[in-house]
mmCIF file of C-alpha atoms in Angstrom:
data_model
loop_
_atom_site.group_PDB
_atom_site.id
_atom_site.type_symbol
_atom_site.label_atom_id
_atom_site.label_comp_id
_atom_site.label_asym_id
_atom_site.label_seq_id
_atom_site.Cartn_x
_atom_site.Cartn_y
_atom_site.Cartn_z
ATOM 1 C CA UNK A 1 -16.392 10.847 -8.903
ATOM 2 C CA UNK A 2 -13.830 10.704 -6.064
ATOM 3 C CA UNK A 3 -10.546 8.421 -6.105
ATOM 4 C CA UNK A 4 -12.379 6.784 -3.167
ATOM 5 C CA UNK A 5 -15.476 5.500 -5.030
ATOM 6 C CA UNK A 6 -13.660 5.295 -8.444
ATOM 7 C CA UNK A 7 -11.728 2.566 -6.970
ATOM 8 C CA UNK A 8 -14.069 0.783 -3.856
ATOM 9 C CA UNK A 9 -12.801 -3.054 -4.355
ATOM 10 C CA UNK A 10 -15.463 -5.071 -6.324
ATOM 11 C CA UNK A 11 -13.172 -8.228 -6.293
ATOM 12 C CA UNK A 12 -11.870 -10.070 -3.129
ATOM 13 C CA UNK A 13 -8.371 -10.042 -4.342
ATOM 14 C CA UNK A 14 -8.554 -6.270 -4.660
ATOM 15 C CA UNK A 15 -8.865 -6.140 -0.703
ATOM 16 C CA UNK A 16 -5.488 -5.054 0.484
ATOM 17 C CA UNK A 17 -4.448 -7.452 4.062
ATOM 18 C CA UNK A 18 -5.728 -10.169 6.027
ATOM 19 C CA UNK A 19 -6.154 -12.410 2.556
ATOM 20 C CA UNK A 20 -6.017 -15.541 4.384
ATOM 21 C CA UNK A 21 -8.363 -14.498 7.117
ATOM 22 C CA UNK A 22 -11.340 -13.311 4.314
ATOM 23 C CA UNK A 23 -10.161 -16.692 2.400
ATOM 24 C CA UNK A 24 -11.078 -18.393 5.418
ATOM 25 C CA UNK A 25 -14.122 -16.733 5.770
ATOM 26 C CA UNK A 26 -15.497 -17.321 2.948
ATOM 27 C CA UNK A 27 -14.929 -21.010 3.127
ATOM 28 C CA UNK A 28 -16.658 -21.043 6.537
ATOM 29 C CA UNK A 29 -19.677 -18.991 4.815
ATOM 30 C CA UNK A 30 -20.096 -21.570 1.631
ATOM 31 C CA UNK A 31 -19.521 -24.663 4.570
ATOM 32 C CA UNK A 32 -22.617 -23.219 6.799
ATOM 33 C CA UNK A 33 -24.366 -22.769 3.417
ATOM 34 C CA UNK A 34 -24.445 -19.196 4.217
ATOM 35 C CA UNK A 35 -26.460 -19.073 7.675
ATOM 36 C CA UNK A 36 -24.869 -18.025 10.670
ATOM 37 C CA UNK A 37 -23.605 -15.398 12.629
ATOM 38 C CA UNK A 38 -20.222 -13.638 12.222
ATOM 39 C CA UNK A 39 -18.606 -10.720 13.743
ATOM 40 C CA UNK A 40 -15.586 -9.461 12.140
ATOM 41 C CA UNK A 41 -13.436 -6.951 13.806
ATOM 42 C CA UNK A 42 -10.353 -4.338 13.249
ATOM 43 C CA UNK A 43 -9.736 -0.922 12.597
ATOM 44 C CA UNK A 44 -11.208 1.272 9.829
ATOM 45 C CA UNK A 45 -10.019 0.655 6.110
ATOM 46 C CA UNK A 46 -9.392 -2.820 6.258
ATOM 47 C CA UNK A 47 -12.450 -3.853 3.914
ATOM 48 C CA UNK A 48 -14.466 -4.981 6.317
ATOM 49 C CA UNK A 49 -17.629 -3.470 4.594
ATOM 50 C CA UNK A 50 -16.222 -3.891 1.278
ATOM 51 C CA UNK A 51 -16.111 -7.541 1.803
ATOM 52 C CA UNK A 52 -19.637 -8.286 2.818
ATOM 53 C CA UNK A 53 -21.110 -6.060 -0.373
ATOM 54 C CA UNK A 54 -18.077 -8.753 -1.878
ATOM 55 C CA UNK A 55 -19.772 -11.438 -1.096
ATOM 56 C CA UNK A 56 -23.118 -10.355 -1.475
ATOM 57 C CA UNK A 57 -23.051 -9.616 -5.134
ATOM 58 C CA UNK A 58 -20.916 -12.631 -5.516
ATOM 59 C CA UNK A 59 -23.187 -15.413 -4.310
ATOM 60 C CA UNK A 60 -26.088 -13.374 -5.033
ATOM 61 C CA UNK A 61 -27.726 -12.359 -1.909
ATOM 62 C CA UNK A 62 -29.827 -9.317 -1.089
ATOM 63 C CA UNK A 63 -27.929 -7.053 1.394
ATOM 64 C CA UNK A 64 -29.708 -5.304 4.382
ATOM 65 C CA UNK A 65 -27.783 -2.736 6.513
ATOM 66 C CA UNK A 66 -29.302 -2.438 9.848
ATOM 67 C CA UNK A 67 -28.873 0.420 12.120
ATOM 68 C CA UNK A 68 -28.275 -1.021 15.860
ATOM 69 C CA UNK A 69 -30.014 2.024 17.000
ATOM 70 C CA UNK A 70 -32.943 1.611 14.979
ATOM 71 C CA UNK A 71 -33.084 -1.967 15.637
ATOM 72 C CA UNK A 72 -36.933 -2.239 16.334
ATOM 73 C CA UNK A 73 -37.873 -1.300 12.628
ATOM 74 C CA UNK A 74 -35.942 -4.363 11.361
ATOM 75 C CA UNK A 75 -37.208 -7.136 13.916
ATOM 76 C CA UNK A 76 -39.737 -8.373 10.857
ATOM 77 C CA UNK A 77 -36.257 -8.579 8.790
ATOM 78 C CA UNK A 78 -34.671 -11.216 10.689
ATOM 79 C CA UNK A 79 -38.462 -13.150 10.526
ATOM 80 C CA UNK A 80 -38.501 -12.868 6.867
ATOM 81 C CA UNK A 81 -38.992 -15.781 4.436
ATOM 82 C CA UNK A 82 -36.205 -18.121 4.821
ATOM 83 C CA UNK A 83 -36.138 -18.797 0.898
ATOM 84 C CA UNK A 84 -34.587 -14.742 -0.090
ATOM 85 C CA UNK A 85 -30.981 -15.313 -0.001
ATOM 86 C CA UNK A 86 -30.221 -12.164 2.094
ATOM 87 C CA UNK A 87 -27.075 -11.581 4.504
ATOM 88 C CA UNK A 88 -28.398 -9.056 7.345
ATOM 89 C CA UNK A 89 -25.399 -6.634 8.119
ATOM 90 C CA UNK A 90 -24.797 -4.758 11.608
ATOM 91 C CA UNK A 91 -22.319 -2.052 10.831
ATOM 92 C CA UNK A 92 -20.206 -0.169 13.192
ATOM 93 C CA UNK A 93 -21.956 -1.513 15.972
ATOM 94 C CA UNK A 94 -19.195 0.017 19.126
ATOM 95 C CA UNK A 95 -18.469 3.228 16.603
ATOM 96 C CA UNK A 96 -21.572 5.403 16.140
ATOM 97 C CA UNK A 97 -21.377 8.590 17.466
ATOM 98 C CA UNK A 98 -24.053 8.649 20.273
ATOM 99 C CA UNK A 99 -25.522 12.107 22.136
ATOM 100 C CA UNK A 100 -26.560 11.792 25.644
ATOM 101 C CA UNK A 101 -29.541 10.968 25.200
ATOM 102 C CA UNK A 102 -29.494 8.120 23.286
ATOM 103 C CA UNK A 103 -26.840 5.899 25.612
ATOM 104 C CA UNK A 104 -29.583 4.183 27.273
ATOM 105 C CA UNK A 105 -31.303 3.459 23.850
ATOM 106 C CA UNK A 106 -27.910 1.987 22.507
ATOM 107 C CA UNK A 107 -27.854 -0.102 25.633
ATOM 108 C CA UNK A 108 -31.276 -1.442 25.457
ATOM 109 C CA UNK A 109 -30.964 -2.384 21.673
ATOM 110 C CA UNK A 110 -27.715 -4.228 22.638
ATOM 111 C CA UNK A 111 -29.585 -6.513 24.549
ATOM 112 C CA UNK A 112 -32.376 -7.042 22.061
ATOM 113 C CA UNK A 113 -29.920 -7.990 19.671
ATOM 114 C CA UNK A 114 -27.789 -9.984 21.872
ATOM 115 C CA UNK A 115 -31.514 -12.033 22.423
ATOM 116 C CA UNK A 116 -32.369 -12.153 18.528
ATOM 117 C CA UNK A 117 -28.741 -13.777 17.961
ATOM 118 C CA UNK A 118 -28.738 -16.003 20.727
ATOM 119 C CA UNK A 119 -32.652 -17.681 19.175
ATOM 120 C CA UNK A 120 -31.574 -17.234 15.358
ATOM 121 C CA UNK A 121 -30.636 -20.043 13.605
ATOM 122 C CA UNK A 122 -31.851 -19.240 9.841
ATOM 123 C CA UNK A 123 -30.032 -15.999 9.288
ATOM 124 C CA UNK A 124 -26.835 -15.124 7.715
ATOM 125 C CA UNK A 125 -25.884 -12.423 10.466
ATOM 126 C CA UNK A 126 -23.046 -10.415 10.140
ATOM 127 C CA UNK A 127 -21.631 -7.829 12.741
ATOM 128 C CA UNK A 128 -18.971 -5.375 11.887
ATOM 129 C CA UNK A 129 -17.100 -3.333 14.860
ATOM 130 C CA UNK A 130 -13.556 -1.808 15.228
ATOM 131 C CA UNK A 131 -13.232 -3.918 17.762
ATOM 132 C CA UNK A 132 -14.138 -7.302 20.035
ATOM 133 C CA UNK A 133 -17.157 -6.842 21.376
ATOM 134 C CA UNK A 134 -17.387 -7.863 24.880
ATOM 135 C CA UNK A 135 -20.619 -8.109 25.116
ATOM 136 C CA UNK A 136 -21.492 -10.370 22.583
ATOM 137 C CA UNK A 137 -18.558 -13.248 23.699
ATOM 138 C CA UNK A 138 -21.190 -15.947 24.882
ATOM 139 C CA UNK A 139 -23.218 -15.355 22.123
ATOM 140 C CA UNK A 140 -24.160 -19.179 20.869
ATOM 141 C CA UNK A 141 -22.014 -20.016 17.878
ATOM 142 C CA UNK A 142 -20.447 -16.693 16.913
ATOM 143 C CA UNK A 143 -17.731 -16.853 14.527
ATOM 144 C CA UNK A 144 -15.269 -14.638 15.660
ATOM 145 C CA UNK A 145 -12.416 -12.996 12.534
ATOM 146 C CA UNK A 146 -10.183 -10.466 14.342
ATOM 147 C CA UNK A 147 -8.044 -8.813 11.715
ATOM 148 C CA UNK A 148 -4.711 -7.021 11.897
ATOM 149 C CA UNK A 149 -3.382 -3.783 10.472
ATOM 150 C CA UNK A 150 -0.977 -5.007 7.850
ATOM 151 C CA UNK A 151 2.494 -3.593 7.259
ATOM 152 C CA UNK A 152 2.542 -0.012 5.231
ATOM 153 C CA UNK A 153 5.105 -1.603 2.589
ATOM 154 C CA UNK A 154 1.400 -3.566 1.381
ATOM 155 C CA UNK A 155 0.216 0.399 0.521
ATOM 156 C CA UNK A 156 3.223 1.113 -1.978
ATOM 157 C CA UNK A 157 2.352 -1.103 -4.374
ATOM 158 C CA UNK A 158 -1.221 0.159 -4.155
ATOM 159 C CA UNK A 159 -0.568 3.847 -4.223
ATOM 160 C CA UNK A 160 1.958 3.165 -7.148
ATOM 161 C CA UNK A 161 -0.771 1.848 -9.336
ATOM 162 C CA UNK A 162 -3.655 4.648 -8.366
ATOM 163 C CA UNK A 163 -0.590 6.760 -9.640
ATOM 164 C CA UNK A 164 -0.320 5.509 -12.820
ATOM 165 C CA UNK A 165 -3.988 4.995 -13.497
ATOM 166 C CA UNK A 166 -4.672 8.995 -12.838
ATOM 167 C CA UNK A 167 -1.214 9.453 -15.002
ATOM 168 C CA UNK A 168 0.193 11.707 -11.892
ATOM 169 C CA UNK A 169 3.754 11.686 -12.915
ATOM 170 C CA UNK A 170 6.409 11.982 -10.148
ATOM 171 C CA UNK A 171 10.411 11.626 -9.819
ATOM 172 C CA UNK A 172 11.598 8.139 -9.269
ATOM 173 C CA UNK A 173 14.247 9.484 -6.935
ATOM 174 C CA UNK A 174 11.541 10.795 -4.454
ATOM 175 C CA UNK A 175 9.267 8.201 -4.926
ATOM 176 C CA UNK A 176 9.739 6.487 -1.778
ATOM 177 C CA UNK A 177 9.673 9.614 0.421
ATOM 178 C CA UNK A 178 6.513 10.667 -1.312
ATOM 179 C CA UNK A 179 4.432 7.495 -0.987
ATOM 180 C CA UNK A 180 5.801 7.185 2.799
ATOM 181 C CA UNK A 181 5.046 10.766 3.854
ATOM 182 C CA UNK A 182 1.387 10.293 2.130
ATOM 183 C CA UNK A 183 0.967 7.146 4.038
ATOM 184 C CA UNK A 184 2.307 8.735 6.953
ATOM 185 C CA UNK A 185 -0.050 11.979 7.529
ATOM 186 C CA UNK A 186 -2.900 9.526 6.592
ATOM 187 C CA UNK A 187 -1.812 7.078 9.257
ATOM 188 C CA UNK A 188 -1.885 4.161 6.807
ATOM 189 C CA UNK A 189 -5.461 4.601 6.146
ATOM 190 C CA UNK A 190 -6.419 3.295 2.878
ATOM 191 C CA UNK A 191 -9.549 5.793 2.653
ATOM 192 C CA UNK A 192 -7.389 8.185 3.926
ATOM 193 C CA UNK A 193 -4.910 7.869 1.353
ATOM 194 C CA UNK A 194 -7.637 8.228 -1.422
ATOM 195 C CA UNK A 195 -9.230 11.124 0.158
ATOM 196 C CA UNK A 196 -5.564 13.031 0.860
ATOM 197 C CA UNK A 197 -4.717 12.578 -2.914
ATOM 198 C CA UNK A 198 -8.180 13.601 -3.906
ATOM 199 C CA UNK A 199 -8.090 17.056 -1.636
ATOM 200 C CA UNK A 200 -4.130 17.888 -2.943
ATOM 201 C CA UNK A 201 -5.124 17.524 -6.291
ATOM 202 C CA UNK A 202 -8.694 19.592 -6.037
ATOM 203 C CA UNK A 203 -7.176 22.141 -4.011
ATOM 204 C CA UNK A 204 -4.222 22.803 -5.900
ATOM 205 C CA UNK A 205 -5.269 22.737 -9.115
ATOM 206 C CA UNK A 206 -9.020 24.496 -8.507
ATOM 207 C CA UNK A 207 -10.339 21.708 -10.530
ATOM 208 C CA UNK A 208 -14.127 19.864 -10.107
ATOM 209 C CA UNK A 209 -14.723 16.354 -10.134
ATOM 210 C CA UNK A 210 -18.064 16.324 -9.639
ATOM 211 C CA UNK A 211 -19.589 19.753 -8.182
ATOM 212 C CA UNK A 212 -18.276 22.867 -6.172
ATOM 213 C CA UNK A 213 -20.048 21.306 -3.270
ATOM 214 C CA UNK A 214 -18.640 18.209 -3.353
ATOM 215 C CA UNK A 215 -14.979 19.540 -4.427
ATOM 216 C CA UNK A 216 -15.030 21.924 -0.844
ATOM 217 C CA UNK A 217 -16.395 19.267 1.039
ATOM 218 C CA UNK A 218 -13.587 17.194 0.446
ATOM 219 C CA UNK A 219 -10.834 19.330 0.834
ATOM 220 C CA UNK A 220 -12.634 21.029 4.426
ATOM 221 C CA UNK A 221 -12.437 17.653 5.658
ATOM 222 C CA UNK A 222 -8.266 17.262 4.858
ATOM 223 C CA UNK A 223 -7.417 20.924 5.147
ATOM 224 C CA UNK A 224 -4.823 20.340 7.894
ATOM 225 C CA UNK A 225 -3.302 17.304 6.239
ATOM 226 C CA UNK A 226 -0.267 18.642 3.588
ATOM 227 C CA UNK A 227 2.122 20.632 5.500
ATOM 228 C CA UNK A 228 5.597 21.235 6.261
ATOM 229 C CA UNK A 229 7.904 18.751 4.069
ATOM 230 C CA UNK A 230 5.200 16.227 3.162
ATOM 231 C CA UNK A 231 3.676 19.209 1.496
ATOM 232 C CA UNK A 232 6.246 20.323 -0.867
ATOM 233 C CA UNK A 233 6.988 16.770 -1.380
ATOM 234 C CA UNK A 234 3.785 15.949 -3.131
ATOM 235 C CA UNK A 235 3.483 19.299 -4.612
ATOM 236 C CA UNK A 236 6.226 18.613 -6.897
ATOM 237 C CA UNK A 237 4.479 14.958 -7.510
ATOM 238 C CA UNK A 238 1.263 16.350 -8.308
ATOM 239 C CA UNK A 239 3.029 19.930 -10.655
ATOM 240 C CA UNK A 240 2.906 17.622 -14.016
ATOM 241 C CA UNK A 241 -0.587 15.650 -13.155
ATOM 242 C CA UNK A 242 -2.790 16.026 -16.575
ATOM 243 C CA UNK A 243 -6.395 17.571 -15.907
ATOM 244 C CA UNK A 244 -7.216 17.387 -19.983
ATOM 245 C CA UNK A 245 -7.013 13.895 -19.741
ATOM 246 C CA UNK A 246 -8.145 12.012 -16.638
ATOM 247 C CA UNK A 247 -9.216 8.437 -16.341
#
């Protein structure tokens, strides 16, 4: 198992930033007695995602992902019987990678979706982008929750404790430069972060987590991240980490 699903948040207070924002969001979800639609916005690793499947498993509601570009299969889903407790989730709507040819389909199933959220009234809609979607600004009774990137002194605490729970033992008098250059070359990204500690440790010490597949998948994907000074820096934190005991 990777650092990045070992420790996914299951817990709202495990979400690191915008605490008062989700707080408040979850308020306005119990007040509407969970119907509604919401689009929540920022960049990548601020729990977004991890917050609806929060919620969802919290209060007990089914969770549907639905593909924007697929949009047709799931018009039955938003018609479906109004006593399943189910929160319909619209992921990543202005960041999927789109070829040529499918820009006009993209475009098109904007529309029908901007029509299916201006009519619905039952659902318990939530959209998820990287940012404010333009397009959808006079949809009827949106909630709107921008969030912000938080400071990086919120990730030392954090990277601290995923230190001592994989009993990687570093100096106390490089501590600081190590957790800064590791937040650094993964430009404060929180999956990032978990995925740069998870390739050092894998490449360095030729040891599998889970499969050979998986192992060189991870560490092709974060080849080019330890170099220069950050590199020798963390090799030195990761020289003692125990492989005949992990968590």
């Amino acid at each position: 198992m990777t650092l990045l699903n070992k420790y996914i948040p299951t817990e709202l207070n495990q979400i690191i930033g915008n605490e008062k924002k989700y707080q408040q969001f979850e308020k306005d979800l119990i007040k509407n007695k969970f119907r509604g639609k919401y689009l929540i916005y920022g960049r990548s690793s601020l729990g977004k995602t991890s917050f609806v499947n929060i919620i969802s498993k919290k209060y007990k509601h089914i969770l549907k992902r639905i593909n924007i570009l697929d949009i047709d299969k799931y018009i039955d889903v938003f018609n479906y019987s109004l006593f399943i407790k189910k929160i319909l989730l619209i992921d990543e709507i202005n960041t999927v990678n789109l070829k040529p040819n499918e820009k006009k389909k993209i475009t098109s199933n904007v529309k029908k979706l901007k029509d299916i959220l201006n009519n619905d009234r039952r659902n318990l809609i939530i959209l998820i982008a990287d940012t404010k979607l333009s397009e959808f600004k006079k949809i009827k009774d949106l909630n709107i929750y921008p969030l912000r990137k938080f400071h990086d002194k919120k990730l030392l605490p954090f990277i601290e404790n995923i230190f001592i729970k994989e009993k990687i033992k570093y100096s106390t008098e490089t501590k600081e430069q190590i957790f800064n250059n590791l937040i650094i070359h993964s430009n404060s990204n929180i999956t990032k972060i978990f995925l740069n500690i998870d390739a050092f440790i894998l490449n360095n010490k030729k040891t599998i987590r889970d499969n050979e597949k998986n192992r060189n998948k991870i560490i092709n994907s974060n080849q080019d991240i330890f170099i220069n000074d950050t590199y020798d820096i963390l090799k030195h934190t990761f020289k003692d980490f125990d492989l005949n005991n992990p968590n």
